[in-house]
Coordinates of C-alpha atoms in Angstrom, one line a residue:
X1 CA 0.0 0.0 0.0
X2 CA 1.3 3.5 -0.9
X3 CA 2.2 6.1 1.7
X4 CA -0.7 8.5 1.0
X5 CA -3.1 5.5 0.9
X6 CA -1.8 4.3 4.2
X7 CA -2.1 7.7 5.8
X8 CA -5.6 8.1 4.4
X9 CA -6.6 4.7 5.6
X10 CA -5.3 5.5 9.1
X11 CA -7.1 8.8 9.2
X12 CA -10.4 7.4 7.9
X13 CA -10.4 4.2 10.0
X14 CA -9.3 5.7 13.3
X15 CA -12.3 5.6 15.7
X16 CA -10.9 8.4 18.0
X17 CA -8.9 11.7 17.5
X18 CA -6.2 10.3 19.7
X19 CA -5.4 7.6 17.2
X20 CA -5.3 10.3 14.4
X21 CA -2.8 12.2 16.5
X22 CA -0.4 9.4 16.7
X23 CA 1.5 10.0 13.4
X24 CA 2.1 13.7 14.5
X25 CA 3.4 12.4 17.9
X26 CA 5.6 9.8 16.2
X27 CA 7.1 12.5 13.9
X28 CA 7.8 14.8 16.8
X29 CA 9.5 12.0 18.7
X30 CA 11.7 11.2 15.8
X31 CA 12.7 14.9 15.5
X32 CA 13.6 15.0 19.2
X33 CA 15.7 11.9 18.9
X34 CA 17.6 13.4 16.0
X35 CA 18.3 16.6 18.0
X36 CA 19.6 14.5 20.9
X37 CA 21.6 11.8 18.9
X38 CA 22.7 13.4 15.6
X39 CA 25.7 15.7 15.9
X40 CA 25.2 19.1 14.5
X41 CA 21.4 19.0 14.8
X42 CA 20.2 21.2 17.6
X43 CA 17.7 23.8 18.5
X44 CA 18.6 27.3 17.4
X45 CA 16.0 28.9 19.6
X46 CA 15.0 26.5 22.5
X47 CA 12.2 28.9 23.7
X48 CA 10.3 28.6 20.4
X49 CA 11.2 25.0 20.1
X50 CA 10.0 23.9 23.4
X51 CA 6.9 26.1 23.0
X52 CA 6.0 24.2 19.9
X53 CA 6.6 20.8 21.6
X54 CA 4.4 21.9 24.5
X55 CA 1.6 22.9 22.1
X56 CA 1.8 19.5 20.3
X57 CA 1.8 17.6 23.7
X58 CA -1.2 19.6 24.9
X59 CA -3.1 18.8 21.7
X60 CA -2.2 15.1 22.1
X61 CA -3.4 15.0 25.7
X62 CA -6.7 16.7 24.6
X63 CA -7.1 14.2 21.7
X64 CA -6.8 11.3 24.1
X65 CA -8.7 12.5 27.2
X66 CA -11.5 14.7 26.0
X67 CA -14.9 12.9 25.5
X68 CA -14.9 13.5 21.7
X69 CA -17.9 11.1 21.2
X70 CA -20.1 13.6 22.9
X71 CA -18.6 16.6 21.3
X72 CA -19.6 17.6 17.7
X73 CA -17.2 16.2 15.1
X74 CA -16.5 19.7 13.6
X75 CA -14.6 20.6 16.8
X76 CA -12.0 17.9 16.3
X77 CA -10.4 20.0 13.5
X78 CA -9.0 22.2 16.3
X79 CA -6.5 19.4 17.2
X80 CA -4.7 19.2 13.9
X81 CA -4.8 23.0 13.6
X82 CA -3.2 23.3 17.0
X83 CA -0.6 20.6 16.2
X84 CA 0.2 22.5 12.9
X85 CA 0.9 25.7 14.8
X86 CA 3.0 23.7 17.3
X87 CA 5.1 22.3 14.5
X88 CA 5.4 25.8 13.1
X89 CA 6.9 27.0 16.3
X90 CA 9.1 23.9 16.6
X91 CA 10.3 24.8 13.1
X92 CA 11.1 28.4 14.2
X93 CA 13.1 27.0 17.2
X94 CA 15.1 24.5 15.0
X95 CA 16.4 26.8 12.3
X96 CA 13.4 28.8 11.0
X97 CA 13.0 28.6 7.3
X98 CA 16.0 26.4 7.0
X99 CA 14.9 23.9 9.6
X100 CA 15.3 20.2 8.9
X101 CA 11.9 19.5 10.5
X102 CA 9.6 21.6 8.2
X103 CA 8.2 18.3 6.8
X104 CA 6.4 17.7 10.1
X105 CA 3.8 20.1 9.0
X106 CA 2.5 17.6 6.4
X107 CA 1.3 15.2 9.2
X108 CA -1.6 17.5 10.5
X109 CA -2.2 18.7 7.0
X110 CA -3.0 15.1 6.1
X111 CA -5.6 15.0 8.9
X112 CA -7.1 18.3 7.9
X113 CA -7.2 17.5 4.1
X114 CA -8.9 14.1 4.7
X115 CA -11.9 15.6 6.5
X116 CA -15.1 15.4 4.5
X117 CA -15.7 18.6 2.4
X118 CA -13.8 20.7 -0.1
X119 CA -13.4 23.5 2.3
X120 CA -10.8 21.6 4.3
X121 CA -8.5 21.8 1.2
X122 CA -8.4 25.6 1.6
X123 CA -8.1 25.4 5.4
X124 CA -5.1 23.0 5.0
X125 CA -3.4 25.4 2.5
X126 CA -4.0 28.5 4.6
X127 CA -2.9 27.0 7.8
X128 CA 0.2 25.6 6.1
X129 CA 1.1 29.2 4.8
X130 CA 0.6 30.5 8.3
X131 CA 2.8 27.8 9.9
X132 CA 5.6 28.3 7.3
X133 CA 5.5 32.0 7.6
X134 CA 5.8 32.1 11.4
X135 CA 9.6 32.8 11.4
X136 CA 8.9 36.0 9.4
X137 CA 5.8 36.8 11.4
X138 CA 7.7 36.4 14.7
X139 CA 10.7 38.4 13.5
X140 CA 13.1 35.5 13.5
X141 CA 13.8 35.9 9.8
X142 CA 14.0 38.7 7.4
X143 CA 11.4 39.2 4.7
X144 CA 14.1 39.9 2.2
X145 CA 15.5 36.5 2.8
X146 CA 15.2 34.3 -0.3
X147 CA 13.7 31.6 1.9
X148 CA 10.5 33.5 2.2
X149 CA 9.4 32.0 -1.0
X150 CA 9.3 28.6 0.6
X151 CA 6.5 29.9 2.8
X152 CA 4.3 30.3 -0.4
X153 CA 5.6 27.7 -2.7
X154 CA 5.4 24.8 -0.3
X155 CA 1.7 25.6 0.7
X156 CA 0.9 25.6 -3.0
X157 CA 2.4 22.1 -3.1
X158 CA 0.5 21.3 0.0
X159 CA -2.7 22.6 -1.6
X160 CA -2.4 20.2 -4.5
X161 CA -1.4 17.5 -2.1
X162 CA -4.5 18.3 0.1
X163 CA -6.8 18.3 -2.9
X164 CA -5.5 14.8 -3.9
X165 CA -5.9 13.5 -0.4
X166 CA -9.3 15.0 0.0
X167 CA -10.5 13.4 -3.2
X168 CA -8.9 10.1 -2.1
X169 CA -10.5 10.3 1.3
X170 CA -13.9 11.1 -0.3
X171 CA -13.6 8.1 -2.6
X172 CA -12.5 6.0 0.2
X173 CA -15.5 7.0 2.3
X174 CA -17.8 6.2 -0.6
X175 CA -16.1 2.8 -1.0
X176 CA -16.2 2.1 2.7
X177 CA -19.9 3.1 2.8
X178 CA -20.6 0.8 -0.1
X179 CA -18.6 -2.0 1.4
X180 CA -20.4 -1.5 4.8
X181 CA -23.7 -1.5 3.0
X182 CA -22.7 -4.7 1.2
X183 CA -21.5 -6.2 4.4
X184 CA -24.8 -5.3 6.2
X185 CA -26.8 -6.8 3.3
X186 CA -24.6 -9.8 3.4
X187 CA -25.1 -10.2 7.1
X188 CA -28.8 -9.6 6.6
X189 CA -28.9 -12.2 3.9
X190 CA -26.9 -14.6 6.0
X191 CA -29.2 -14.1 8.9
X192 CA -32.2 -14.7 6.7
X193 CA -30.6 -17.7 5.3
X194 CA -29.8 -19.1 8.7
X195 CA -33.4 -18.4 9.8
X196 CA -34.8 -20.0 6.7
X197 CA -32.5 -23.0 7.3
X198 CA -33.9 -23.2 10.8
X199 CA -37.5 -22.8 9.6
X200 CA -36.9 -25.4 6.9
X201 CA -35.5 -27.8 9.5
X202 CA -38.5 -27.2 11.8
X203 CA -40.8 -27.6 8.8
X204 CA -39.2 -30.8 7.8
X205 CA -39.5 -32.1 11.4
X206 CA -43.2 -31.1 11.4
X207 CA -43.7 -32.7 8.1
X208 CA -42.1 -35.9 9.2
X209 CA -44.2 -35.8 12.3
X210 CA -47.3 -35.1 10.3
X211 CA -46.5 -37.9 7.9
X212 CA -46.0 -40.3 10.7
X213 CA -49.2 -39.1 12.4
X214 CA -51.2 -39.5 9.2
X215 CA -49.6 -42.9 8.5
X216 CA -50.6 -44.0 12.1
X217 CA -54.2 -42.8 11.5
X218 CA -54.2 -44.5 8.1
X219 CA -53.0 -47.8 9.5
X220 CA -55.4 -47.5 12.5
X221 CA -58.6 -47.2 10.4
X222 CA -59.7 -50.8 10.1
X223 CA -63.4 -50.4 10.7
X224 CA -63.9 -48.5 7.4
X225 CA -62.4 -49.0 4.0
X226 CA -60.5 -46.0 2.7
X227 CA -59.7 -46.1 -1.0
X228 CA -57.9 -43.3 -2.9
X229 CA -58.2 -43.2 -6.6
X230 CA -56.9 -40.9 -9.5
X231 CA -59.2 -39.1 -11.9
X232 CA -59.7 -42.4 -13.9
X233 CA -60.8 -44.3 -10.8
X234 CA -57.5 -46.3 -10.5
X235 CA -56.5 -47.2 -7.0
X236 CA -53.6 -45.3 -5.6
X237 CA -54.0 -46.0 -1.9
X238 CA -55.5 -48.9 -0.1
X239 CA -55.9 -48.9 3.7
X240 CA -56.0 -51.9 6.1
X241 CA -59.7 -51.4 6.5
X242 CA -60.2 -52.0 2.8
X243 CA -58.0 -55.1 2.9
X244 CA -60.1 -56.4 5.8
X245 CA -63.5 -55.5 4.2
X246 CA -62.8 -56.6 0.6
X247 CA -60.2 -59.3 1.0
X248 CA -57.6 -57.8 -1.4
X249 CA -54.1 -56.7 -0.3
X250 CA -52.5 -53.4 -1.0
X251 CA -50.0 -55.0 -3.5
X252 CA -53.0 -56.5 -5.4
X253 CA -54.9 -53.2 -5.8
X254 CA -52.6 -50.2 -5.8
X255 CA -51.9 -49.2 -9.4
X256 CA -53.5 -52.3 -10.8
X257 CA -57.3 -52.2 -10.0
X258 CA -60.1 -49.7 -10.4
X259 CA -62.7 -48.8 -7.8
X260 CA -65.5 -50.0 -10.1
X261 CA -63.9 -53.5 -9.9
X262 CA -65.2 -53.8 -6.3
X263 CA -68.8 -52.6 -6.9
X264 CA -71.6 -54.9 -7.8
X265 CA -71.9 -54.8 -11.6
X266 CA -75.6 -54.8 -11.9
X267 CA -76.0 -52.0 -9.4
X268 CA -73.3 -50.0 -11.3
X269 CA -75.3 -50.4 -14.5
X270 CA -78.6 -49.3 -12.9
X271 CA -77.1 -46.3 -11.2
X272 CA -75.1 -45.3 -14.3
X273 CA -78.3 -45.4 -16.4
X274 CA -79.9 -42.8 -14.1
X275 CA -77.2 -40.4 -15.0
X276 CA -76.7 -41.3 -18.7
X277 CA -77.8 -44.4 -20.5
X278 CA -74.9 -44.0 -23.0
X279 CA -72.3 -44.7 -20.3
X280 CA -71.0 -48.2 -19.9
X281 CA -68.9 -48.1 -16.7
X282 CA -68.2 -51.8 -16.8
X283 CA -66.1 -51.5 -20.0
X284 CA -64.9 -48.0 -19.5
X285 CA -63.3 -47.3 -16.0
X286 CA -63.0 -43.6 -16.9
X287 CA -66.8 -43.1 -16.7
X288 CA -67.2 -44.1 -13.1
X289 CA -66.4 -40.6 -11.9
X290 CA -69.7 -39.5 -13.7
X291 CA -71.5 -41.3 -10.9
X292 CA -69.9 -39.1 -8.3
X293 CA -70.6 -35.7 -9.8
X294 CA -71.3 -34.3 -6.3
X295 CA -67.7 -35.1 -5.4
X296 CA -66.5 -33.4 -8.6
X297 CA -68.3 -30.3 -7.5
X298 CA -66.3 -30.2 -4.3
X299 CA -68.7 -31.7 -1.7
X300 CA -69.0 -35.3 -0.6
X301 CA -71.4 -37.8 -2.2
X302 CA -72.9 -40.2 0.3
X303 CA -74.9 -43.1 -0.9
X304 CA -75.5 -46.8 -0.4
X305 CA -73.6 -49.1 -2.6
X306 CA -72.8 -52.8 -2.7
X307 CA -69.1 -54.0 -2.5
X308 CA -68.1 -57.4 -3.8
X309 CA -65.7 -59.3 -1.6
X310 CA -62.8 -61.3 -3.0
X311 CA -64.9 -64.5 -2.3
X312 CA -67.9 -63.1 -4.2
X313 CA -70.1 -62.2 -1.4
X314 CA -71.9 -58.8 -1.4
X315 CA -71.3 -56.2 1.3
X316 CA -73.7 -53.3 1.6
X317 CA -71.8 -50.1 2.4
X318 CA -72.4 -46.4 3.0
X319 CA -70.0 -44.9 0.5
X320 CA -68.7 -41.4 0.8
X321 CA -66.9 -39.9 -2.1
X322 CA -64.9 -36.7 -1.7
X323 CA -62.4 -34.9 -4.0
X324 CA -58.7 -35.4 -3.4
X325 CA -56.9 -31.9 -3.8
X326 CA -53.2 -31.2 -4.4
X327 CA -51.1 -28.3 -3.2
X328 CA -52.2 -26.1 -6.1
X329 CA -55.9 -26.6 -5.3
X330 CA -56.5 -28.9 -8.3
X331 CA -58.6 -32.0 -8.1
X332 CA -56.3 -35.0 -8.7
X333 CA -58.6 -37.8 -7.7
X334 CA -61.1 -39.0 -5.2
X335 CA -61.3 -40.6 -1.7
X336 CA -63.9 -43.3 -1.1
X337 CA -64.8 -44.1 2.5
X338 CA -66.9 -47.2 2.9
X339 CA -68.8 -48.2 6.1
X340 CA -70.1 -51.8 6.2
X341 CA -73.9 -51.7 6.7
X342 CA -74.3 -55.5 7.1
X343 CA -74.7 -55.4 10.8
X344 CA -76.7 -52.1 10.7
X345 CA -79.1 -53.7 8.2
X346 CA -79.6 -56.7 10.3
X347 CA -80.3 -54.6 13.3
X348 CA -82.7 -52.4 11.3
X349 CA -84.4 -55.4 10.0
X350 CA -85.1 -56.7 13.4
X351 CA -86.2 -53.3 14.5
X352 CA -88.5 -52.9 11.6
X353 CA -90.0 -56.3 12.3
X354 CA -90.5 -55.4 15.9
X355 CA -92.1 -52.0 14.9
X356 CA -94.4 -53.7 12.4
X357 CA -95.4 -56.3 14.9
X358 CA -96.2 -53.8 17.6
X359 CA -97.9 -51.5 15.2
X360 CA -100.2 -54.2 14.0
X361 CA -100.9 -55.2 17.6
X362 CA -101.6 -51.6 18.6
X363 CA -103.9 -50.7 15.6
X364 CA -106.7 -53.1 16.5
X365 CA -107.2 -52.1 20.1
X366 CA -106.9 -48.4 19.2
X367 CA -109.5 -48.8 16.5
X368 CA -111.7 -50.6 19.0
X369 CA -111.2 -47.8 21.6
X370 CA -112.1 -45.1 19.1
X371 CA -115.1 -47.1 18.1
X372 CA -116.4 -47.4 21.6
X373 CA -115.6 -43.7 22.3
X374 CA -117.8 -42.8 19.3
X375 CA -120.6 -45.0 20.6
X376 CA -120.5 -43.3 23.9
X377 CA -120.6 -39.9 22.3
X378 CA -123.6 -40.9 20.1
X379 CA -125.6 -42.4 23.1
X380 CA -129.0 -40.7 22.8
X381 CA -130.8 -42.3 25.9
X382 CA -128.3 -41.0 28.4
X383 CA -126.7 -37.7 27.1
X384 CA -123.3 -36.9 28.5
X385 CA -122.6 -33.8 30.6
X386 CA -120.4 -31.1 29.1
X387 CA -117.6 -32.1 31.5
X388 CA -117.9 -35.7 30.4
X389 CA -117.8 -34.6 26.7
X390 CA -114.7 -32.7 27.4
X391 CA -113.1 -35.8 28.9
X392 CA -114.2 -37.8 26.0
X393 CA -112.7 -35.3 23.5
X394 CA -109.3 -35.6 25.2
X395 CA -109.5 -39.4 25.1
X396 CA -110.5 -39.3 21.3
X397 CA -107.7 -36.8 20.5
X398 CA -105.0 -38.9 22.1
X399 CA -106.3 -42.1 20.6
X400 CA -106.3 -40.6 17.1
X401 CA -102.8 -39.3 17.8
X402 CA -101.7 -42.8 18.8
X403 CA -103.4 -44.3 15.7
X404 CA -101.6 -41.7 13.5
X405 CA -98.3 -42.7 15.1
X406 CA -99.0 -46.3 14.5
X407 CA -99.8 -45.6 10.8
X408 CA -96.5 -43.7 10.5
X409 CA -94.6 -46.6 12.1
X410 CA -96.2 -49.1 9.7
X411 CA -95.4 -46.9 6.7
X412 CA -91.7 -46.6 7.7
X413 CA -91.7 -50.4 8.1
X414 CA -93.1 -50.8 4.6
X415 CA -90.4 -48.4 3.2
X416 CA -87.6 -50.3 4.9
X417 CA -89.0 -53.6 3.7
X418 CA -89.3 -52.4 0.1
X419 CA -93.0 -52.8 0.1
X420 CA -93.9 -49.2 -0.5
X421 CA -97.0 -49.2 -2.8
X422 CA -97.7 -46.2 -5.1
X423 CA -100.8 -45.7 -7.1
X424 CA -99.4 -43.5 -9.9
X425 CA -101.6 -41.2 -12.1
X426 CA -101.5 -37.8 -13.6
X427 CA -101.5 -35.3 -10.7
X428 CA -102.1 -31.6 -10.7
X429 CA -99.8 -30.3 -8.0
X430 CA -101.5 -27.0 -7.5
X431 CA -104.7 -28.7 -6.3
X432 CA -102.7 -30.8 -3.8
X433 CA -100.7 -27.9 -2.5
X434 CA -103.8 -25.7 -2.1
X435 CA -105.6 -28.5 -0.2
X436 CA -102.7 -29.0 2.1
X437 CA -102.5 -25.3 2.8
X438 CA -106.3 -25.2 3.7
X439 CA -105.9 -28.3 5.9
X440 CA -103.1 -26.6 7.9
X441 CA -104.9 -23.2 8.2
X442 CA -106.8 -24.1 11.4
X443 CA -103.5 -25.0 13.2
X444 CA -101.9 -21.9 11.8
X445 CA -104.7 -19.8 13.2
X446 CA -104.4 -21.5 16.7
X447 CA -100.7 -20.8 16.7
X448 CA -101.0 -17.3 15.5
X449 CA -98.9 -18.0 12.3
X450 CA -99.6 -16.5 8.9
X451 CA -99.9 -19.3 6.4
X452 CA -99.8 -18.3 2.7
X453 CA -99.8 -20.0 -0.6
X454 CA -98.0 -18.9 -3.8
X455 CA -99.4 -20.9 -6.7
X456 CA -99.0 -20.4 -10.5
X457 CA -102.1 -19.7 -12.6
X458 CA -101.6 -22.6 -15.0
X459 CA -101.6 -26.2 -14.0
X460 CA -98.4 -28.0 -12.9
X461 CA -98.7 -31.7 -13.8
X462 CA -96.5 -34.6 -12.5
X463 CA -96.8 -38.4 -12.5
X464 CA -97.4 -39.6 -8.9
X465 CA -99.5 -40.9 -6.1
X466 CA -101.9 -38.0 -5.0
X467 CA -102.4 -39.5 -1.6
X468 CA -98.7 -39.8 -0.8
X469 CA -97.8 -36.4 -2.3
X470 CA -100.6 -34.8 -0.2
X471 CA -99.1 -36.6 2.8
X472 CA -95.7 -35.2 2.0
X473 CA -97.0 -31.6 1.7
X474 CA -99.1 -32.1 5.0
X475 CA -95.9 -33.3 6.8
X476 CA -93.9 -30.2 5.7
X477 CA -96.6 -27.7 6.5
X478 CA -97.3 -29.3 9.9
X479 CA -93.6 -29.3 10.6
X480 CA -93.2 -25.6 9.7
X481 CA -96.2 -24.6 11.8
X482 CA -94.9 -26.5 14.9
X483 CA -91.5 -24.8 14.7
X484 CA -92.6 -21.3 13.9
X485 CA -93.6 -19.0 16.8
X486 CA -96.6 -16.8 17.2
X487 CA -96.4 -13.8 14.8
X488 CA -94.2 -15.8 12.3
X489 CA -95.1 -16.8 8.8
X490 CA -95.1 -20.0 6.6
X491 CA -95.2 -19.6 2.9
X492 CA -95.9 -22.6 0.6
X493 CA -95.0 -22.0 -3.1
X494 CA -95.1 -24.0 -6.3
X495 CA -92.9 -23.3 -9.3
X496 CA -92.0 -25.3 -12.4
X497 CA -89.3 -25.5 -15.0
X498 CA -88.8 -27.5 -18.2
X499 CA -87.8 -30.6 -16.3
X500 CA -89.3 -30.5 -12.8
X501 CA -91.8 -29.0 -10.5
X502 CA -90.7 -27.6 -7.1
X503 CA -92.8 -27.3 -3.9
X504 CA -91.1 -25.1 -1.3
X505 CA -92.2 -24.6 2.3
X506 CA -90.4 -21.6 3.9
X507 CA -90.9 -20.6 7.5
X508 CA -89.5 -17.9 9.8
X509 CA -89.2 -20.3 12.7
X510 CA -86.4 -21.3 15.1
X511 CA -84.2 -22.9 12.4
X512 CA -81.9 -25.9 12.5
X513 CA -78.2 -26.0 13.6
X514 CA -76.0 -26.5 10.6
X515 CA -74.3 -29.5 12.2
X516 CA -77.7 -31.3 12.4
X517 CA -79.0 -30.9 8.9
X518 CA -77.5 -34.1 7.6
X519 CA -79.5 -36.1 10.2
X520 CA -82.9 -34.5 9.6
X521 CA -84.2 -37.4 7.4
X522 CA -83.2 -40.1 9.9
X523 CA -86.0 -41.9 11.6
X524 CA -86.7 -40.7 15.1
X525 CA -84.3 -37.8 14.8
X526 CA -85.1 -34.6 16.6
X527 CA -83.1 -31.4 16.4
X528 CA -81.7 -29.8 19.5
X529 CA -83.9 -26.7 18.9
X530 CA -87.0 -29.0 18.9
X531 CA -85.9 -30.6 22.2
X532 CA -85.1 -27.3 23.8
X533 CA -88.5 -25.8 22.7
X534 CA -90.3 -29.0 23.8
X535 CA -91.9 -29.3 20.4
X536 CA -94.1 -32.4 20.2
X537 CA -93.2 -35.2 17.7
X538 CA -91.3 -38.4 17.4
X539 CA -89.1 -37.6 14.4
X540 CA -90.9 -39.7 11.7
X541 CA -92.5 -37.0 9.5
X542 CA -89.4 -35.9 7.6
X543 CA -88.1 -39.5 7.0
X544 CA -91.6 -40.4 5.7
X545 CA -91.6 -37.4 3.4
X546 CA -88.1 -38.2 2.1
X547 CA -89.2 -41.8 1.3
X548 CA -92.3 -40.5 -0.6
X549 CA -90.2 -38.1 -2.6
X550 CA -87.5 -40.7 -3.4
X551 CA -90.2 -43.1 -4.4
X552 CA -91.4 -40.5 -7.0
X553 CA -87.7 -40.2 -8.3
X554 CA -87.6 -36.7 -6.8
X555 CA -85.0 -34.8 -4.7
X556 CA -85.6 -33.3 -1.3
X557 CA -83.6 -30.3 -0.2
X558 CA -83.3 -28.2 2.9
X559 CA -81.6 -24.9 3.8
X560 CA -81.8 -23.4 7.3
X561 CA -80.3 -20.6 9.4
X562 CA -80.6 -21.0 13.1
X563 CA -83.1 -18.5 14.7
X564 CA -84.0 -17.2 11.2
X565 CA -86.0 -19.9 9.5
X566 CA -86.0 -23.1 7.3
X567 CA -86.9 -23.9 3.8
X568 CA -87.7 -27.4 2.6
X569 CA -88.1 -28.2 -1.1
X570 CA -89.5 -31.1 -3.0
X571 CA -88.4 -31.3 -6.7
X572 CA -90.4 -33.8 -8.8
X573 CA -89.6 -34.8 -12.3
X574 CA -92.2 -33.7 -14.9
X575 CA -93.8 -36.3 -17.3
X576 CA -92.0 -36.6 -20.6
X577 CA -95.0 -35.5 -22.6
X578 CA -95.1 -32.2 -20.6
X579 CA -91.4 -31.6 -21.4
X580 CA -91.9 -32.1 -25.1
X581 CA -94.8 -29.8 -25.1
X582 CA -92.6 -27.1 -23.5
X583 CA -89.8 -27.9 -26.1
X584 CA -92.0 -27.5 -29.2
X585 CA -93.8 -24.5 -27.7
X586 CA -97.3 -26.1 -28.1
X587 CA -100.3 -25.7 -26.0
X588 CA -99.2 -27.0 -22.7
X589 CA -102.6 -27.3 -21.2
X590 CA -103.8 -29.4 -24.1
X591 CA -100.8 -31.6 -23.9
X592 CA -101.2 -32.1 -20.2
X593 CA -104.8 -33.0 -20.5
X594 CA -104.0 -35.7 -23.0
X595 CA -101.3 -37.3 -20.8

């Protein structure tokens, strides 16, 4: 490294004025050693010489002892200026203009010139002139001496030297600032990298833990079969529950078999035909996903299917199909969760047989009781008192209620046994809905509920059993009236489209918790709101209504907000003849009447 570069580096990197003062002190010490040790080198005027030394010493003491970190930086320039004057006096005392130690002046000039700002170049030059002219200013030399030119020529050289140093110092500062910024950025990036490494290690640990946890759960599920497939229905994962239920190992299925291989072929054909008669799922595995359109749309499909065991036996299962999502949110397959219904069906069969038996046993005595109550009421020879008539009315009302309950139990038993009779005919839905609304009006008036009907002007025709459809409407209206408080409203509407007719029963009642909606159509199910409000019922109405709608190839829906109300809908398919009439734009009323 060059001399000026070394000096600049020392000045720039010194953290305190004391360290910046060291070169001047070192130069003064060398000068004193030369005076003491070199023959012929001595002080010509000790008074000025020692005065200069004292000034430099005082400046050095101030540089080291004063709290410069708390003093504005601009004040530190006083130290090299003072030192410069001290060297000027020392030069006066060691020969004046001819002194050997005039070069010491350059040391504080370096300090001054390397300060930030162009003004310090002028300060360095002016103070150098002043220091070099001290022998003439103090009268120690004659102005006519030819050496006087040194007091002007040397500062001119120092001016050039100071300008170079100032520029080098400025560039050095910029470089140091850039390097410092890069170092800070590097340190920041290094810290971020270290943090990311720690986060990555933690994430990997959590991922391994999560994978182990998921694997443990996967291996622990043995009561249900869990089968994951790709978009074509090919098996990609096969859990121990599927192995136990179907009798195939993971090696025999994953990547080799399709989900349709384990479903009863006849049922698959029948179910597929309901969606699209052109689909042949037995010959084309790709088409099976058409049967789970609900899962494609992003919500689970839940239906009863029949699995076929490896030994050929059939297994009834409740099969839930849900989409399998990758990290980008794309559907990459489906997950099928199957619950064996064999034992549940056996239990339900025994329960249905018991219910049917009890219902038959109860219907006869109940009919007899109602008959005798009617005979007592109609007794003309000994008329009953008003109080007795009131008692009799209570007995009749409760007997009729029991008889209605027995009828519902018998009906549900018929549904479960597959002996659900329908007397199909062309039905005008508007008449059935209007009659159901009129039947419910007395109950609405007793409960203080506004019951309204919104019916279209034209006829809405479907193919169905009028008695059962009327029963379904009665059940929904009765339900809505029971769960709607005084001052509320129940609106029954009928609308139609090209393919279906929709009956909607909307109330402003207590609503149903979202978590309980899936169980609404289960036999004997009662919502928590019904239990809290002590609403009478045994939980058969909705299951019966659902069975009636399903038997008519319809769809039943429900939407509810707790404490705001509930809407039940019945969507029934319209006869093919009516659809054609709509398509060709003919006289719909005439077409319907000819059906």
